[in-house]
Coordinates of C-alpha atoms and ligand atoms in Angstrom, one line a residue:
M4 CA 189.4 118.7 68.5
D5 CA 190.1 118.5 72.2
T6 CA 193.1 120.5 73.1
R7 CA 195.1 121.0 76.3
F8 CA 198.1 123.3 76.9
L9 CA 200.5 121.9 79.4
G10 CA 203.9 122.9 80.7
I11 CA 206.6 120.2 81.0
P12 CA 206.1 119.6 84.8
E13 CA 202.3 119.1 84.2
L14 CA 202.9 116.1 81.8
V15 CA 201.7 113.2 84.0
D16 CA 200.3 110.8 81.4
V17 CA 201.4 109.8 77.9
P18 CA 199.5 111.9 75.3
S19 CA 198.3 110.3 72.1
V20 CA 199.2 113.3 69.9
A21 CA 201.7 115.9 71.2
V22 CA 202.8 119.1 69.7
V23 CA 205.9 120.4 71.5
V24 CA 206.3 124.1 71.0
D25 CA 209.5 126.1 71.4
V26 CA 209.5 129.3 69.4
M27 CA 212.6 130.8 71.1
R28 CA 214.6 129.1 70.0
A29 CA 214.9 125.3 69.8
Y30 CA 212.4 124.5 67.1
T31 CA 213.0 127.6 65.0
V32 CA 216.7 126.4 65.0
A33 CA 215.7 122.9 64.1
A34 CA 213.6 124.1 61.2
W35 CA 216.5 126.2 59.9
A36 CA 218.8 123.2 60.3
F37 CA 216.5 121.2 57.9
G38 CA 216.2 124.3 55.7
Q39 CA 220.0 124.2 55.5
G40 CA 219.9 120.5 54.4
A41 CA 220.3 118.6 57.7
E42 CA 219.0 115.0 57.4
K43 CA 217.9 114.5 61.0
I44 CA 218.3 115.9 64.5
V45 CA 218.9 113.7 67.5
L46 CA 217.4 115.3 70.6
A47 CA 219.9 114.6 73.4
E48 CA 218.9 114.0 77.0
S49 CA 221.9 115.9 78.4
L50 CA 225.0 117.8 77.4
D51 CA 227.1 114.7 78.3
E52 CA 224.9 112.5 76.0
A53 CA 225.3 115.1 73.2
L54 CA 229.1 115.0 73.6
A55 CA 229.1 111.2 73.8
L56 CA 227.1 110.9 70.6
K57 CA 229.4 113.4 68.9
A58 CA 232.4 111.3 70.1
R59 CA 230.9 108.2 68.6
H60 CA 229.9 110.0 65.3
P61 CA 232.6 112.6 64.7
D62 CA 230.8 113.7 61.5
W63 CA 227.6 114.7 63.5
M64 CA 227.2 118.4 64.5
A65 CA 226.6 119.0 68.2
L66 CA 224.5 122.0 69.1
K67 CA 223.6 123.5 72.5
D68 CA 221.9 126.6 73.9
G69 CA 223.7 129.3 75.8
P70 CA 227.3 130.3 75.0
P71 CA 229.7 128.3 72.8
A72 CA 231.3 125.4 74.6
P73 CA 234.2 123.0 74.0
G74 CA 233.1 119.9 71.9
F75 CA 230.1 121.7 70.5
D76 CA 230.0 122.9 66.9
M77 CA 227.1 125.4 67.0
V78 CA 224.8 127.3 69.4
N79 CA 221.0 127.5 69.4
S80 CA 220.7 130.5 67.2
P81 CA 218.8 130.6 63.9
G82 CA 220.7 133.7 62.8
L83 CA 224.0 132.0 63.3
L84 CA 222.8 128.7 61.9
R85 CA 221.3 130.0 58.7
S86 CA 224.7 130.4 57.0
A87 CA 225.8 126.8 57.9
D88 CA 225.9 124.2 55.2
L89 CA 224.3 121.2 56.8
G90 CA 223.7 119.1 53.6
G91 CA 223.0 115.5 54.6
R92 CA 224.4 116.0 58.2
T93 CA 223.0 114.8 61.5
V94 CA 222.7 117.4 64.2
V95 CA 222.6 116.6 67.9
Q96 CA 220.6 119.2 69.8
K97 CA 220.4 119.9 73.5
T98 CA 218.6 122.9 74.9
T99 CA 217.0 124.0 78.2
A100 CA 213.4 123.7 77.3
G101 CA 212.6 122.6 73.7
T102 CA 214.5 119.3 73.6
V103 CA 213.4 118.5 77.2
G104 CA 209.7 118.9 76.1
A105 CA 210.0 116.4 73.3
L106 CA 211.8 113.8 75.4
A107 CA 209.0 114.2 78.0
V108 CA 206.4 112.9 75.5
K109 CA 208.6 110.4 73.6
E110 CA 206.1 107.6 74.2
A111 CA 203.3 109.5 72.4
S112 CA 202.0 107.9 69.2
L113 CA 202.7 111.2 67.3
V114 CA 205.1 113.9 68.4
L115 CA 205.3 117.1 66.3
C116 CA 207.9 119.8 67.3
A117 CA 206.9 123.3 66.2
G118 CA 207.4 127.0 66.2
F119 CA 205.8 129.7 64.1
V120 CA 208.1 128.9 61.2
V121 CA 206.3 125.6 60.7
A122 CA 202.9 126.5 62.1
E123 CA 200.7 125.9 59.1
A124 CA 202.5 122.7 58.1
T125 CA 202.0 121.4 61.7
A126 CA 198.3 122.4 61.7
R127 CA 197.8 120.6 58.4
V128 CA 199.2 117.4 59.8
L129 CA 196.7 117.7 62.7
R130 CA 193.9 118.5 60.2
T131 CA 194.7 115.6 58.0
R132 CA 195.0 113.2 60.8
E133 CA 191.7 114.4 62.3
S134 CA 193.1 113.9 65.8
D135 CA 190.5 114.0 68.6
G136 CA 192.8 115.1 71.4
V137 CA 196.0 117.0 71.1
T138 CA 198.3 117.9 73.9
F139 CA 200.4 121.1 73.3
V140 CA 203.5 121.1 75.3
V141 CA 204.3 124.8 76.1
T142 CA 208.0 124.3 76.8
G143 CA 209.1 127.7 78.1
E144 CA 208.8 128.9 81.7
D145 CA 207.0 125.8 83.0
G146 CA 204.2 126.4 80.5
Q147 CA 203.9 130.2 81.1
A148 CA 206.1 131.4 78.2
D149 CA 203.7 133.5 76.1
E150 CA 205.7 133.0 72.8
D151 CA 205.2 129.3 73.1
L152 CA 201.5 129.5 74.3
A153 CA 200.6 132.0 71.6
C154 CA 202.1 129.7 68.9
A155 CA 200.4 126.6 70.4
Q156 CA 197.1 128.4 70.4
Y157 CA 197.7 129.6 66.8
I158 CA 198.4 126.1 65.6
A159 CA 195.4 124.7 67.5
R160 CA 193.1 127.3 66.0
R161 CA 194.5 126.9 62.5
A162 CA 194.0 123.1 62.7
T163 CA 190.3 123.7 62.8
E164 CA 189.9 127.2 61.2
A165 CA 192.3 127.3 58.3
A166 CA 191.7 131.1 57.7
T167 CA 193.0 132.1 61.2
D168 CA 195.4 135.0 60.9
A169 CA 198.8 134.8 62.6
A170 CA 199.2 138.5 63.3
G171 CA 197.7 138.7 66.9
F172 CA 199.5 135.5 68.0
V173 CA 202.9 136.7 66.6
R174 CA 202.4 140.1 68.3
R175 CA 202.1 138.3 71.7
A176 CA 205.3 136.5 71.0
T177 CA 207.0 139.8 70.0
E178 CA 206.1 141.1 73.5
S179 CA 207.2 138.0 75.4
R180 CA 209.9 137.9 78.0
A181 CA 212.0 135.6 75.9
A182 CA 212.0 138.1 73.0
A183 CA 213.0 140.9 75.4
E184 CA 215.8 138.8 76.9
L185 CA 217.1 137.8 73.5
A186 CA 217.0 141.5 72.3
Q187 CA 218.7 142.7 75.5
G188 CA 221.6 140.2 75.4
V189 CA 220.4 138.5 78.6
R190 CA 220.5 135.1 76.8
R191 CA 223.8 133.9 75.3
G192 CA 224.7 132.6 71.9
V193 CA 222.5 135.1 70.1
H194 CA 222.4 136.7 66.7
A195 CA 220.7 140.1 66.2
D196 CA 218.2 138.6 63.8
D197 CA 217.1 135.7 66.1
V198 CA 213.9 137.2 67.4
A199 CA 212.7 138.2 63.9
L200 CA 213.6 134.8 62.5
C201 CA 211.6 133.1 65.4
L202 CA 208.5 135.2 64.5
E203 CA 208.4 134.4 60.8
A204 CA 205.2 132.5 60.4
D205 CA 205.2 129.6 57.9
R206 CA 208.8 130.1 56.7
F207 CA 209.1 126.4 55.9
P208 CA 206.8 124.0 54.1
F209 CA 207.4 121.0 56.4
A210 CA 206.3 119.8 59.8
M211 CA 208.8 118.2 62.1
V212 CA 208.1 114.7 63.5
A213 CA 210.0 113.1 66.3
T214 CA 210.2 109.3 66.7
L215 CA 212.2 106.9 68.7
E216 CA 214.9 105.2 66.7
D217 CA 217.0 102.7 68.5
S218 CA 216.2 104.5 71.8
L219 CA 217.2 107.9 70.5
M220 CA 214.5 110.6 69.9
V221 CA 215.1 111.7 66.3
L222 CA 213.5 114.7 64.6
R223 CA 212.9 114.7 60.8
P224 CA 211.1 117.0 58.4
Q225 CA 207.8 115.9 56.9
V226 CA 206.9 117.8 53.8
V227 CA 203.3 118.8 53.6
P228 CA 201.8 118.6 50.1
D229 CA 200.7 121.7 48.4
L230 CA 202.3 124.1 50.9
P231 CA 204.2 126.7 49.0
A232 CA 207.8 127.2 50.1
H233 CA 208.5 130.7 51.5
P234 CA 210.5 132.8 49.1
A235 CA 214.2 132.5 49.8
G236 CA 215.5 135.3 51.9
Ligands
LIG313 O1 218.4 128.9 73.4 C1 217.3 129.4 74.0 O2 216.7 130.4 73.5 C2 216.8 128.7 75.2 C3 217.8 128.7 76.3 S1 218.2 130.2 76.9 O3 217.1 130.7 77.6 O4 218.7 131.0 75.8 O5 219.3 129.9 77.9 O6 216.6 127.3 75.0 P1 215.3 126.7 74.4 O7 215.2 125.3 74.8 O8 215.5 126.8 72.9 O9 214.1 127.5 74.8
MG314 MG1 212.2 128.5 74.4

């Protein structure tokens, strides 16, 4: 499998298969939203678009990163989101890096969005598909965010070597600038458990696939057969 690891500004062509990685925190949050029963997540281009979608669909839940803001129901925090009942709901998500990365590759034939919590399921989709070339979009810090790069490298390795251990990759994410900023309160809209929740490998037994639906980029879970669900906790 040919792999390349690119930051968002480096995306100049349309990849065939793209894995968009945002560990802290967009795609950990998205996975928790599905874990809490959400049906789908619409990835918004802007805060204004998120609010316009919410105005058109008052039953949708609008979510942004940073501090809480008028018109939004939730912030981009797995620790805060894990107690929400999202059964059957549509979530609209807009964040600084994660959602931007997926929208940058929306023309790709397959777009997977990932963090450690769905790493094995994502690797299994790549294995099953026997993709020749995979572009990993390292969304944080213009491709330099080590939590995203470590997770991307873990998924890439696991797609070809199923026995690859997560520990060394998770350790790099633990030591990343994003982890420190979340722990130190530099970033807003944070729960004390966020970093730990972002580092939990294979918490969920599904991959997350984004497709264009009526010109909106929509993320849905794709359950991977024979992947045991993590014990509830
Ligand atoms: O919510 C996040 O962790 C970040 C934004 S910030 O750095 O906290 O302001 O967004 P993401 O797109 O999930 O990396
Ligand atoms: Mg991030």
